[in-house]
Every structure is written in structure tokens, then in C-alpha cells.
mmCIF file with all atom_site columns, C-alpha atoms in Angstrom:
data_model
loop_
_atom_site.group_PDB
_atom_site.id
_atom_site.type_symbol
_atom_site.label_atom_id
_atom_site.label_alt_id
_atom_site.label_comp_id
_atom_site.label_asym_id
_atom_site.label_entity_id
_atom_site.label_seq_id
_atom_site.pdbx_PDB_ins_code
_atom_site.Cartn_x
_atom_site.Cartn_y
_atom_site.Cartn_z
_atom_site.occupancy
_atom_site.B_iso_or_equiv
_atom_site.pdbx_formal_charge
_atom_site.auth_seq_id
_atom_site.auth_comp_id
_atom_site.auth_asym_id
_atom_site.auth_atom_id
_atom_site.pdbx_PDB_model_num
ATOM 1   C CA . MET A 1 1   ? -0.152  -0.004 -0.350 1.00 0.00 ? 1   MET A CA 1
ATOM 2   C CA . LYS A 1 2   ? 1.308   3.628  -0.903 1.00 0.00 ? 2   LYS A CA 1
ATOM 3   C CA . HIS A 1 3   ? 1.429   6.081  1.861  1.00 0.00 ? 3   HIS A CA 1
ATOM 4   C CA . ASP A 1 4   ? 1.568   9.275  1.255  1.00 0.00 ? 4   ASP A CA 1
ATOM 5   C CA . CYS A 1 5   ? 3.461   10.853 4.289  1.00 0.00 ? 5   CYS A CA 1
ATOM 6   C CA . GLY A 1 6   ? 5.288   13.946 4.731  1.00 0.00 ? 6   GLY A CA 1
ATOM 7   C CA . LEU A 1 7   ? 7.384   16.035 7.550  1.00 0.00 ? 7   LEU A CA 1
ATOM 8   C CA . LEU A 1 8   ? 8.426   19.237 8.827  1.00 0.00 ? 8   LEU A CA 1
ATOM 9   C CA . ILE A 1 9   ? 11.329  19.528 10.907 1.00 0.00 ? 9   ILE A CA 1
ATOM 10  C CA . ALA A 1 10  ? 12.483  23.163 12.080 1.00 0.00 ? 10  ALA A CA 1
ATOM 11  C CA . HIS A 1 11  ? 14.512  23.986 14.957 1.00 0.00 ? 11  HIS A CA 1
ATOM 12  C CA . SER A 1 12  ? 15.386  27.225 17.503 1.00 0.00 ? 12  SER A CA 1
ATOM 13  C CA . ARG A 1 13  ? 18.713  27.587 18.114 1.00 0.00 ? 13  ARG A CA 1
ATOM 14  C CA . LYS A 1 14  ? 17.561  30.183 20.596 1.00 0.00 ? 14  LYS A CA 1
ATOM 15  C CA . ARG A 1 15  ? 14.970  27.867 22.462 1.00 0.00 ? 15  ARG A CA 1
ATOM 16  C CA . GLU A 1 16  ? 17.360  25.021 21.470 1.00 0.00 ? 16  GLU A CA 1
ATOM 17  C CA . GLU A 1 17  ? 14.373  22.843 20.426 1.00 0.00 ? 17  GLU A CA 1
ATOM 18  C CA . SER A 1 18  ? 13.085  21.009 17.479 1.00 0.00 ? 18  SER A CA 1
ATOM 19  C CA . VAL A 1 19  ? 10.084  20.667 15.936 1.00 0.00 ? 19  VAL A CA 1
ATOM 20  C CA . ILE A 1 20  ? 9.089   17.697 14.014 1.00 0.00 ? 20  ILE A CA 1
ATOM 21  C CA . ALA A 1 21  ? 5.487   18.083 12.423 1.00 0.00 ? 21  ALA A CA 1
ATOM 22  C CA . PHE A 1 22  ? 4.065   14.951 10.511 1.00 0.00 ? 22  PHE A CA 1
ATOM 23  C CA . ARG A 1 23  ? 1.132   15.935 7.703  1.00 0.00 ? 23  ARG A CA 1
ATOM 24  C CA . GLY A 1 24  ? -2.051  14.238 8.322  1.00 0.00 ? 24  GLY A CA 1
ATOM 25  C CA . THR A 1 25  ? -4.346  12.735 5.730  1.00 0.00 ? 25  THR A CA 1
ATOM 26  C CA . GLN A 1 26  ? -5.828  14.059 2.407  1.00 0.00 ? 26  GLN A CA 1
ATOM 27  C CA . GLY A 1 27  ? -9.287  13.210 1.085  1.00 0.00 ? 27  GLY A CA 1
ATOM 28  C CA . VAL A 1 28  ? -12.168 10.835 2.168  1.00 0.00 ? 28  VAL A CA 1
ATOM 29  C CA . VAL A 1 29  ? -10.819 7.396  0.324  1.00 0.00 ? 29  VAL A CA 1
ATOM 30  C CA . TRP A 1 30  ? -7.517  7.260  3.086  1.00 0.00 ? 30  TRP A CA 1
ATOM 31  C CA . ASN A 1 31  ? -9.890  7.621  5.708  1.00 0.00 ? 31  ASN A CA 1
ATOM 32  C CA . SER A 1 32  ? -12.201 4.341  4.307  1.00 0.00 ? 32  SER A CA 1
ATOM 33  C CA . ILE A 1 33  ? -8.952  2.564  3.918  1.00 0.00 ? 33  ILE A CA 1
ATOM 34  C CA . SER A 1 34  ? -7.517  2.873  7.146  1.00 0.00 ? 34  SER A CA 1
ATOM 35  C CA . LEU A 1 35  ? -10.409 1.609  8.676  1.00 0.00 ? 35  LEU A CA 1
ATOM 36  C CA . PHE A 1 36  ? -10.931 -1.366 7.179  1.00 0.00 ? 36  PHE A CA 1
ATOM 37  C CA . HIS A 1 37  ? -7.080  -1.536 7.721  1.00 0.00 ? 37  HIS A CA 1
ATOM 38  C CA . PHE A 1 38  ? -7.746  -0.991 11.369 1.00 0.00 ? 38  PHE A CA 1
ATOM 39  C CA . ARG A 1 39  ? -10.118 -3.636 11.477 1.00 0.00 ? 39  ARG A CA 1
ATOM 40  C CA . ILE A 1 40  ? -8.367  -6.208 9.715  1.00 0.00 ? 40  ILE A CA 1
ATOM 41  C CA . HIS A 1 41  ? -4.312  -5.734 10.209 1.00 0.00 ? 41  HIS A CA 1
ATOM 42  C CA . PHE A 1 42  ? -3.789  -4.638 13.717 1.00 0.00 ? 42  PHE A CA 1
ATOM 43  C CA . GLU A 1 43  ? -0.634  -7.089 15.060 1.00 0.00 ? 43  GLU A CA 1
ATOM 44  C CA . LEU A 1 44  ? 2.235   -7.462 16.226 1.00 0.00 ? 44  LEU A CA 1
ATOM 45  C CA . GLY A 1 45  ? 4.751   -4.306 15.521 1.00 0.00 ? 45  GLY A CA 1
ATOM 46  C CA . HIS A 1 46  ? 8.406   -4.099 16.350 1.00 0.00 ? 46  HIS A CA 1
ATOM 47  C CA . LEU A 1 47  ? 10.258  -1.001 16.278 1.00 0.00 ? 47  LEU A CA 1
ATOM 48  C CA . LYS A 1 48  ? 13.831  -2.993 15.471 1.00 0.00 ? 48  LYS A CA 1
ATOM 49  C CA . SER A 1 49  ? 13.892  -5.396 18.681 1.00 0.00 ? 49  SER A CA 1
ATOM 50  C CA . LYS A 1 50  ? 13.903  -2.492 21.165 1.00 0.00 ? 50  LYS A CA 1
ATOM 51  C CA . ILE A 1 51  ? 10.004  -2.433 21.794 1.00 0.00 ? 51  ILE A CA 1
ATOM 52  C CA . ASP A 1 52  ? 8.623   -3.969 24.214 1.00 0.00 ? 52  ASP A CA 1
ATOM 53  C CA . THR A 1 53  ? 6.892   -7.307 21.485 1.00 0.00 ? 53  THR A CA 1
ATOM 54  C CA . SER A 1 54  ? 3.569   -7.339 24.000 1.00 0.00 ? 54  SER A CA 1
ATOM 55  C CA . VAL A 1 55  ? 2.953   -3.708 22.591 1.00 0.00 ? 55  VAL A CA 1
ATOM 56  C CA . GLN A 1 56  ? 1.026   -4.267 19.675 1.00 0.00 ? 56  GLN A CA 1
ATOM 57  C CA . PHE A 1 57  ? 0.274   -1.393 16.435 1.00 0.00 ? 57  PHE A CA 1
ATOM 58  C CA . ASN A 1 58  ? -2.051  -0.507 13.380 1.00 0.00 ? 58  ASN A CA 1
ATOM 59  C CA . ARG A 1 59  ? 0.404   -2.341 10.588 1.00 0.00 ? 59  ARG A CA 1
ATOM 60  C CA . TYR A 1 60  ? -0.951  0.478  8.302  1.00 0.00 ? 60  TYR A CA 1
ATOM 61  C CA . PHE A 1 61  ? 0.542   3.187  10.650 1.00 0.00 ? 61  PHE A CA 1
ATOM 62  C CA . LEU A 1 62  ? 3.656   1.452  11.654 1.00 0.00 ? 62  LEU A CA 1
ATOM 63  C CA . ASP A 1 63  ? 4.828   0.956  7.895  1.00 0.00 ? 63  ASP A CA 1
ATOM 64  C CA . ALA A 1 64  ? 3.980   4.625  7.154  1.00 0.00 ? 64  ALA A CA 1
ATOM 65  C CA . HIS A 1 65  ? 6.214   4.886  10.033 1.00 0.00 ? 65  HIS A CA 1
ATOM 66  C CA . TRP A 1 66  ? 9.292   3.584  8.141  1.00 0.00 ? 66  TRP A CA 1
ATOM 67  C CA . THR A 1 67  ? 9.358   5.132  4.971  1.00 0.00 ? 67  THR A CA 1
ATOM 68  C CA . THR A 1 68  ? 9.548   8.739  7.401  1.00 0.00 ? 68  THR A CA 1
ATOM 69  C CA . TRP A 1 69  ? 11.793  7.479  10.257 1.00 0.00 ? 69  TRP A CA 1
ATOM 70  C CA . THR A 1 70  ? 14.854  7.592  8.377  1.00 0.00 ? 70  THR A CA 1
ATOM 71  C CA . ILE A 1 71  ? 14.513  11.504 8.173  1.00 0.00 ? 71  ILE A CA 1
ATOM 72  C CA . VAL A 1 72  ? 13.641  11.948 11.529 1.00 0.00 ? 72  VAL A CA 1
ATOM 73  C CA . GLU A 1 73  ? 16.691  9.222  12.727 1.00 0.00 ? 73  GLU A CA 1
ATOM 74  C CA . LYS A 1 74  ? 19.158  11.648 10.649 1.00 0.00 ? 74  LYS A CA 1
ATOM 75  C CA . TYR A 1 75  ? 18.255  14.284 12.237 1.00 0.00 ? 75  TYR A CA 1
ATOM 76  C CA . LEU A 1 76  ? 18.292  13.580 15.577 1.00 0.00 ? 76  LEU A CA 1
ATOM 77  C CA . LYS A 1 77  ? 22.129  12.110 15.298 1.00 0.00 ? 77  LYS A CA 1
ATOM 78  C CA . ASP A 1 78  ? 23.133  15.256 13.970 1.00 0.00 ? 78  ASP A CA 1
ATOM 79  C CA . LYS A 1 79  ? 25.219  16.630 16.605 1.00 0.00 ? 79  LYS A CA 1
ATOM 80  C CA . ARG A 1 80  ? 24.874  20.224 16.065 1.00 0.00 ? 80  ARG A CA 1
ATOM 81  C CA . TYR A 1 81  ? 21.077  19.303 17.511 1.00 0.00 ? 81  TYR A CA 1
ATOM 82  C CA . ALA A 1 82  ? 22.129  16.850 19.947 1.00 0.00 ? 82  ALA A CA 1
ATOM 83  C CA . ASN A 1 83  ? 20.803  18.690 23.080 1.00 0.00 ? 83  ASN A CA 1
ATOM 84  C CA . TYR A 1 84  ? 17.904  20.404 21.874 1.00 0.00 ? 84  TYR A CA 1
ATOM 85  C CA . SER A 1 85  ? 14.900  19.380 23.006 1.00 0.00 ? 85  SER A CA 1
ATOM 86  C CA . VAL A 1 86  ? 12.235  17.806 20.633 1.00 0.00 ? 86  VAL A CA 1
ATOM 87  C CA . SER A 1 87  ? 8.189   18.406 20.348 1.00 0.00 ? 87  SER A CA 1
ATOM 88  C CA . VAL A 1 88  ? 6.181   15.907 18.015 1.00 0.00 ? 88  VAL A CA 1
ATOM 89  C CA . THR A 1 89  ? 3.418   16.688 16.135 1.00 0.00 ? 89  THR A CA 1
ATOM 90  C CA . GLY A 1 90  ? 1.004   15.780 13.592 1.00 0.00 ? 90  GLY A CA 1
ATOM 91  C CA . HIS A 1 91  ? -2.714  15.822 12.517 1.00 0.00 ? 91  HIS A CA 1
ATOM 92  C CA . SER A 1 92  ? -5.030  12.509 11.787 1.00 0.00 ? 92  SER A CA 1
ATOM 93  C CA . LEU A 1 93  ? -2.492  9.656  10.219 1.00 0.00 ? 93  LEU A CA 1
ATOM 94  C CA . GLY A 1 94  ? 0.418   12.718 11.211 1.00 0.00 ? 94  GLY A CA 1
ATOM 95  C CA . GLY A 1 95  ? -0.492  12.191 14.912 1.00 0.00 ? 95  GLY A CA 1
ATOM 96  C CA . ALA A 1 96  ? -0.562  8.469  14.617 1.00 0.00 ? 96  ALA A CA 1
ATOM 97  C CA . LEU A 1 97  ? 2.876   9.100  13.012 1.00 0.00 ? 97  LEU A CA 1
ATOM 98  C CA . ALA A 1 98  ? 4.039   11.737 15.805 1.00 0.00 ? 98  ALA A CA 1
ATOM 99  C CA . SER A 1 99  ? 2.932   8.863  18.286 1.00 0.00 ? 99  SER A CA 1
ATOM 100 C CA . ILE A 1 100 ? 5.231   6.191  17.252 1.00 0.00 ? 100 ILE A CA 1
ATOM 101 C CA . ALA A 1 101 ? 8.252   8.783  16.409 1.00 0.00 ? 101 ALA A CA 1
ATOM 102 C CA . ALA A 1 102 ? 8.018   9.881  20.015 1.00 0.00 ? 102 ALA A CA 1
ATOM 103 C CA . LEU A 1 103 ? 7.896   6.863  21.793 1.00 0.00 ? 103 LEU A CA 1
ATOM 104 C CA . ARG A 1 104 ? 10.626  5.593  19.880 1.00 0.00 ? 104 ARG A CA 1
ATOM 105 C CA . ILE A 1 105 ? 12.767  8.856  20.136 1.00 0.00 ? 105 ILE A CA 1
ATOM 106 C CA . VAL A 1 106 ? 12.712  7.883  23.626 1.00 0.00 ? 106 VAL A CA 1
ATOM 107 C CA . TYR A 1 107 ? 12.573  4.494  23.677 1.00 0.00 ? 107 TYR A CA 1
ATOM 108 C CA . MET A 1 108 ? 16.123  4.148  21.288 1.00 0.00 ? 108 MET A CA 1
ATOM 109 C CA . GLY A 1 109 ? 17.702  6.844  23.745 1.00 0.00 ? 109 GLY A CA 1
ATOM 110 C CA . PHE A 1 110 ? 18.014  9.746  21.100 1.00 0.00 ? 110 PHE A CA 1
ATOM 111 C CA . ARG A 1 111 ? 16.682  12.099 23.779 1.00 0.00 ? 111 ARG A CA 1
ATOM 112 C CA . PRO A 1 112 ? 15.747  11.321 27.115 1.00 0.00 ? 112 PRO A CA 1
ATOM 113 C CA . SER A 1 113 ? 11.406  11.351 28.152 1.00 0.00 ? 113 SER A CA 1
ATOM 114 C CA . GLU A 1 114 ? 11.638  14.831 29.794 1.00 0.00 ? 114 GLU A CA 1
ATOM 115 C CA . GLY A 1 115 ? 13.132  16.413 26.291 1.00 0.00 ? 115 GLY A CA 1
ATOM 116 C CA . VAL A 1 116 ? 9.978   15.293 24.364 1.00 0.00 ? 116 VAL A CA 1
ATOM 117 C CA . ARG A 1 117 ? 6.682   16.355 23.913 1.00 0.00 ? 117 ARG A CA 1
ATOM 118 C CA . LEU A 1 118 ? 3.691   15.424 22.418 1.00 0.00 ? 118 LEU A CA 1
ATOM 119 C CA . TYR A 1 119 ? 1.055   16.764 20.538 1.00 0.00 ? 119 TYR A CA 1
ATOM 120 C CA . THR A 1 120 ? -1.460  14.935 18.226 1.00 0.00 ? 120 THR A CA 1
ATOM 121 C CA . PHE A 1 121 ? -4.645  16.400 16.782 1.00 0.00 ? 121 PHE A CA 1
ATOM 122 C CA . GLY A 1 122 ? -7.610  13.895 15.188 1.00 0.00 ? 122 GLY A CA 1
ATOM 123 C CA . GLU A 1 123 ? -5.109  10.976 15.824 1.00 0.00 ? 123 GLU A CA 1
ATOM 124 C CA . PRO A 1 124 ? -6.481  7.862  15.214 1.00 0.00 ? 124 PRO A CA 1
ATOM 125 C CA . ARG A 1 125 ? -5.775  5.359  17.840 1.00 0.00 ? 125 ARG A CA 1
ATOM 126 C CA . VAL A 1 126 ? -2.420  3.741  16.770 1.00 0.00 ? 126 VAL A CA 1
ATOM 127 C CA . GLY A 1 127 ? -1.999  0.602  19.248 1.00 0.00 ? 127 GLY A CA 1
ATOM 128 C CA . ASP A 1 128 ? -3.211  -1.456 21.802 1.00 0.00 ? 128 ASP A CA 1
ATOM 129 C CA . VAL A 1 129 ? -3.875  -0.918 25.774 1.00 0.00 ? 129 VAL A CA 1
ATOM 130 C CA . HIS A 1 130 ? 0.624   -1.883 26.036 1.00 0.00 ? 130 HIS A CA 1
ATOM 131 C CA . PHE A 1 131 ? 1.293   0.979  23.470 1.00 0.00 ? 131 PHE A CA 1
ATOM 132 C CA . ALA A 1 132 ? -0.848  3.077  25.525 1.00 0.00 ? 132 ALA A CA 1
ATOM 133 C CA . ARG A 1 133 ? 0.696   2.802  28.714 1.00 0.00 ? 133 ARG A CA 1
ATOM 134 C CA . LEU A 1 134 ? 4.206   2.714  27.428 1.00 0.00 ? 134 LEU A CA 1
ATOM 135 C CA . LEU A 1 135 ? 3.136   5.769  25.654 1.00 0.00 ? 135 LEU A CA 1
ATOM 136 C CA . ASP A 1 136 ? 2.335   7.625  28.795 1.00 0.00 ? 136 ASP A CA 1
ATOM 137 C CA . ARG A 1 137 ? 4.923   6.032  30.881 1.00 0.00 ? 137 ARG A CA 1
ATOM 138 C CA . LEU A 1 138 ? 8.127   7.644  28.862 1.00 0.00 ? 138 LEU A CA 1
ATOM 139 C CA . ILE A 1 139 ? 6.064   10.398 27.183 1.00 0.00 ? 139 ILE A CA 1
ATOM 140 C CA . PRO A 1 140 ? 4.691   11.868 30.063 1.00 0.00 ? 140 PRO A CA 1
ATOM 141 C CA . GLU A 1 141 ? 4.127   15.502 28.632 1.00 0.00 ? 141 GLU A CA 1
ATOM 142 C CA . SER A 1 142 ? 1.537   13.988 25.879 1.00 0.00 ? 142 SER A CA 1
ATOM 143 C CA . PHE A 1 143 ? -1.642  15.591 25.011 1.00 0.00 ? 143 PHE A CA 1
ATOM 144 C CA . ARG A 1 144 ? -3.863  13.953 22.152 1.00 0.00 ? 144 ARG A CA 1
ATOM 145 C CA . ILE A 1 145 ? -6.743  16.239 21.174 1.00 0.00 ? 145 ILE A CA 1
ATOM 146 C CA . VAL A 1 146 ? -9.612  14.741 19.778 1.00 0.00 ? 146 VAL A CA 1
ATOM 147 C CA . HIS A 1 147 ? -13.842 15.837 18.961 1.00 0.00 ? 147 HIS A CA 1
ATOM 148 C CA . SER A 1 148 ? -16.032 14.337 21.354 1.00 0.00 ? 148 SER A CA 1
#
């Protein structure tokens, strides 16, 4: 399945802060595909061997994550920004990608928990209860804003 994912990375030298913003979904077709996919393909996902294997991810979101992760990882490894805190954000699909990326940033040791903030808007459910608990534990400053 083709993933139409995009992201923007910006930073402030003055504030020593980076913002990683993932683009949201576009169009009604993706929404119907993702809902179907969510019901059928909710299965075990691995972020290399570092994420607890009891955590399950929606396969569509995990596959989409891989299309953007190399860009994020390259930025996080850049020594010029190594001490910067990171805010990760996104809307809809972008929110799902932001959640997985934020979790991975902390879990893989790119930044400590207190150096990562997560803000999502209209984010669909990305994973199971184990994912939610791990996210809450590793990223205490996270906010998922949804309608109703």
C-alpha cells in the first residue's frame, strides 16, 4: 500500500528546541481504507528489537512510520542538535506517525523522556493498551486532542 506521508523538521537555536511535524491525511479515500485496515490488520509490530514485543501497532501506521523514520533519525543523530528538546506533532495520520516517532525517540535513547513532548490532533488509535501505557510512561508530556 502506498503511503503519502510528509514531515517538516524545524529548530530554534535560541530555544534549543526542535519541532517535528507530520502531515495529516488527505481525502476521504484514505479514511475508508484506514478504517478497514485497522479492523483487519491490528497485529504485532516491532520497532527493531528495542520495543517491548507485547506492544501491538496498527500495521498501516507502522508501515507508514518506516517511510519517514530515516529522515527523523538522521536529524536526531546530527550533533549540532543533540542537546535540543523535541516536540513532535501531527494531525490524523500525522498524529499516528508522531506518536510512534515520539515513542521511538525516547525508547531508543535519542532524547530522555523529559526532553520530548507530543501533541496530536485527531489522531486515530495507533496501538493497543500496552502501547498506550508505554507511551504514557515514556512521554509524560503528551496530549491527544480529539473531537468528542
